[in-house]
Short mmCIF file of C-alpha atoms in Angstrom, two decimals:
data_model
loop_
_atom_site.label_atom_id
_atom_site.label_comp_id
_atom_site.label_asym_id
_atom_site.label_seq_id
_atom_site.Cartn_x
_atom_site.Cartn_y
_atom_site.Cartn_z
CA GLY A 140 102.73 69.94 107.14
CA LYS A 141 99.23 68.87 106.23
CA ILE A 142 98.21 69.64 102.64
CA HIS A 143 95.31 72.10 102.28
CA LEU A 144 93.82 72.96 98.89
CA ASP A 145 91.85 76.04 99.96
CA PRO A 146 93.08 79.21 101.69
CA GLY A 147 90.87 78.86 104.73
CA LYS A 148 89.52 81.71 106.81
CA GLU A 149 91.47 84.88 107.43
CA ASN A 150 90.74 84.79 111.17
CA ASN A 151 91.71 81.09 111.34
CA PRO A 152 94.76 80.51 109.11
CA SER A 153 95.10 76.88 110.18
CA SER A 154 91.77 76.09 108.46
CA GLY A 155 93.55 76.29 105.09
CA TYR A 156 96.87 76.89 103.41
CA ARG A 157 97.19 80.56 104.39
CA SER A 158 99.66 81.25 107.18
CA ALA A 159 99.89 83.71 110.02
CA PHE A 160 102.75 86.21 109.81
CA ASN A 161 103.94 89.30 111.62
CA HIS A 162 104.77 92.57 109.88
CA SER A 163 107.90 92.79 112.03
CA SER A 164 109.31 89.81 110.13
CA GLU A 165 108.66 91.35 106.71
CA LYS A 166 111.38 92.94 104.61
CA ALA A 167 110.43 94.93 101.51
CA GLU A 168 113.07 96.61 99.40
CA PRO A 169 113.39 97.43 95.71
CA GLY A 170 113.87 94.04 94.05
CA PHE A 171 113.37 91.97 97.20
CA TYR A 172 110.64 90.81 99.58
CA SER A 173 110.71 88.29 102.42
CA VAL A 174 108.44 87.13 105.22
CA MET A 175 108.43 84.37 107.82
CA LEU A 176 105.33 82.16 107.50
CA GLU A 177 104.78 81.43 111.16
CA ASP A 178 102.47 78.41 111.06
CA ASN A 179 105.27 76.13 109.86
CA ASN A 180 108.33 78.39 110.24
CA ILE A 181 108.95 78.74 106.50
CA LEU A 182 111.02 81.69 105.29
CA ALA A 183 109.68 82.92 101.93
CA GLU A 184 111.89 85.24 99.87
CA MET A 185 111.38 86.70 96.40
CA THR A 186 113.52 88.65 93.97
CA THR A 187 113.30 89.37 90.26
CA THR A 188 114.89 90.02 86.90
CA LEU A 189 113.06 92.23 84.41
CA ARG A 190 110.76 89.40 83.28
CA CYS A 191 111.30 86.52 85.71
CA GLY A 192 110.51 85.87 89.33
CA PHE A 193 112.94 84.05 91.61
CA HIS A 194 111.73 82.53 94.90
CA ARG A 195 113.60 80.93 97.80
CA TYR A 196 111.78 78.89 100.44
CA THR A 197 113.68 77.78 103.53
CA PHE A 198 111.81 75.02 105.36
CA PRO A 199 112.61 73.57 108.75
CA ARG A 200 114.05 70.05 108.56
CA SER A 201 111.14 68.05 107.20
CA ASP A 202 110.03 65.21 104.97
CA SER A 203 106.76 67.00 104.24
CA ALA A 204 107.77 70.22 102.50
CA HIS A 205 105.14 71.20 99.94
CA ILE A 206 104.62 73.99 97.42
CA LEU A 207 101.06 74.54 96.20
CA PHE A 208 100.22 76.18 92.86
CA ASP A 209 96.65 77.49 92.99
CA LEU A 210 95.49 79.03 89.70
CA THR A 211 92.04 79.79 91.12
CA HIS A 212 93.06 82.91 93.02
CA GLY A 213 94.17 86.09 91.29
CA LEU A 214 94.11 89.77 92.11
CA GLY A 215 90.46 90.77 91.85
CA ASP A 216 89.69 88.60 88.86
CA ARG A 217 88.01 85.27 88.07
CA THR A 218 89.65 82.26 86.45
CA THR A 219 87.82 81.19 83.30
CA GLU A 220 90.29 78.55 82.10
CA SER A 221 93.58 77.17 83.38
CA VAL A 222 96.05 74.36 82.79
CA ILE A 223 98.90 72.91 84.88
CA THR A 224 101.22 70.26 83.45
CA ILE A 225 104.03 68.42 85.23
CA SER A 226 106.49 68.86 82.35
CA GLY A 227 109.67 67.47 83.93
CA PRO A 228 111.17 66.04 87.12
CA ASN A 229 111.57 69.58 88.48
CA GLU A 230 109.37 71.65 86.15
CA ILE A 231 105.74 72.65 85.64
CA THR A 232 104.14 74.67 82.83
CA GLY A 233 100.68 76.00 82.20
CA MET A 234 98.39 78.91 81.54
CA ARG A 235 95.65 80.94 83.20
CA ARG A 236 92.86 82.83 81.46
CA SER A 237 90.89 85.26 83.58
CA SER A 238 88.32 88.02 83.51
CA GLY A 239 88.65 91.06 85.73
CA TRP A 240 90.46 94.35 85.21
CA ALA A 241 91.29 92.89 81.80
CA LYS A 242 88.23 91.32 80.16
CA ASP A 243 90.03 88.30 78.70
CA GLN A 244 93.62 88.01 79.92
CA THR A 245 95.79 84.97 79.23
CA VAL A 246 99.13 84.37 80.93
CA TYR A 247 101.41 81.41 80.19
CA PHE A 248 104.04 80.32 82.73
CA ILE A 249 106.94 78.02 83.38
CA ALA A 250 108.32 77.24 86.85
CA GLN A 251 111.56 75.35 87.45
CA PHE A 252 112.67 74.06 90.86
CA SER A 253 116.16 73.52 92.25
CA GLN A 254 115.25 70.02 93.45
CA PRO A 255 113.35 67.24 91.71
CA PHE A 256 109.88 66.53 93.05
CA ARG A 257 109.62 63.73 95.56
CA SER A 258 105.99 63.50 94.49
CA GLU A 259 103.63 65.62 92.41
CA LYS A 260 99.82 65.70 92.28
CA VAL A 261 97.37 67.65 90.16
CA TYR A 262 93.76 68.48 91.05
CA GLU A 263 90.61 69.58 89.23
CA ASP A 264 87.88 71.05 91.44
CA ASN A 265 89.91 69.83 94.44
CA ILE A 266 89.68 66.22 93.20
CA LEU A 267 93.00 64.39 92.82
CA LEU A 268 93.63 63.10 89.30
CA GLU A 269 95.45 59.86 90.09
CA GLY A 270 98.51 59.33 87.90
CA ALA A 271 97.76 62.37 85.73
CA ALA A 272 100.38 64.91 84.66
CA THR A 273 97.91 67.58 83.51
CA ALA A 274 94.86 69.26 85.01
CA LYS A 275 92.50 71.60 83.12
CA GLY A 276 89.55 73.71 84.19
CA GLU A 277 88.52 76.76 86.20
CA ASN A 278 89.73 75.32 89.52
CA VAL A 279 93.15 73.77 88.95
CA LYS A 280 95.91 73.14 91.49
CA ALA A 281 99.18 71.26 91.83
CA VAL A 282 100.93 70.08 94.99
CA LEU A 283 104.68 69.55 94.65
CA SER A 284 106.38 67.76 97.53
CA PHE A 285 110.04 67.73 98.53
CA GLY A 286 112.34 66.55 101.25
CA ALA A 287 113.88 69.69 102.74
CA VAL A 288 116.67 70.64 105.12
CA PRO A 289 117.38 74.12 106.56
CA ASP A 290 120.71 74.61 104.73
CA ARG A 291 119.25 73.59 101.36
CA PRO A 292 116.32 75.86 100.52
CA ILE A 293 114.06 75.19 97.56
CA LEU A 294 114.55 77.69 94.76
CA VAL A 295 111.85 78.40 92.16
CA ARG A 296 112.42 80.30 88.92
CA VAL A 297 109.21 81.52 87.24
CA ALA A 298 108.74 83.20 83.87
CA LEU A 299 105.58 84.50 82.22
CA SER A 300 104.42 85.30 78.70
CA SER A 301 101.17 86.69 77.33
CA VAL A 302 101.90 85.03 73.96
CA ASP A 303 102.48 81.31 74.54
CA GLY A 304 104.34 78.73 76.59
CA PHE A 305 107.37 78.95 74.33
CA GLY A 306 107.58 82.67 75.07
CA ALA A 307 107.64 81.97 78.82
CA ARG A 308 110.43 79.41 78.36
CA LYS A 309 112.33 81.82 76.13
CA ASN A 310 112.10 84.58 78.77
CA LEU A 311 113.41 82.22 81.43
CA SER A 312 116.29 81.09 79.23
CA ALA A 313 117.21 84.64 78.22
CA GLU A 314 117.24 86.13 81.71
CA LEU A 315 118.27 83.28 84.00
CA GLY A 316 119.64 80.48 81.76
CA ASN A 317 121.07 77.89 84.14
CA TYR A 318 121.71 80.53 86.81
CA TRP A 319 120.50 79.52 90.29
CA ASP A 320 122.25 82.14 92.47
CA PHE A 321 119.38 83.80 94.37
CA ASP A 322 121.60 86.31 96.17
CA GLY A 323 123.32 87.23 92.91
CA VAL A 324 119.97 87.95 91.22
CA LYS A 325 118.83 89.95 94.26
CA GLU A 326 122.00 92.06 94.18
CA HIS A 327 121.61 92.72 90.45
CA ALA A 328 117.95 93.73 90.92
CA GLN A 329 118.87 96.16 93.68
CA LEU A 330 121.72 97.66 91.64
CA THR A 331 119.30 98.12 88.73
CA TRP A 332 116.85 99.96 90.98
CA GLU A 333 119.67 102.02 92.50
CA LYS A 334 120.80 103.10 89.02
CA GLU A 335 117.29 104.23 88.08
CA LEU A 336 116.57 105.92 91.41
CA SER A 337 119.93 107.75 91.41
CA ALA A 338 118.39 110.15 88.89
CA ILE A 339 116.56 111.69 91.88
CA GLU A 340 118.12 113.40 94.89
CA VAL A 341 115.98 114.08 97.95
CA GLU A 342 117.11 116.75 100.42
#
């Protein structure tokens, strides 16, 4: 749908990129979370390895499927510096430095997508940087656009490092390699949790 760069108001989700949802459509299990984003009927699902996140977004049939990376918003902290770079036809890299529960926390990331971008745009202070591949500042965002069909969801593999960008790439390579099987990763995550939780019996 329409591209929004700000979340909008909680009581009016359509004023920004946030979406209405219903708790009845949520599923939360060890190693897995999913929810239907009702504004545009997008199914968002997430699973994990020990150090990598794995997302699956199922869009309705559309030529305007977008994924927004917003490095401005964190969990109770403030962005002091951030960078997003379009580093490949289906890859972005970057970093985010913030101040909050940790006084000076830096996280580097890499995100790889199962489809090449149809178009990609980067923004500083909500201003489009025409033709640029990198954006830097406190308010940095990227909009990645795809053509999408219901039976071909967009997969996103994300890895982090507190050391450097190479560390994030190394974590992704070590834990996911060229593996793009979302359901396989979900099953492995749940088996890992089951193994740990089997140490406890509740009567």
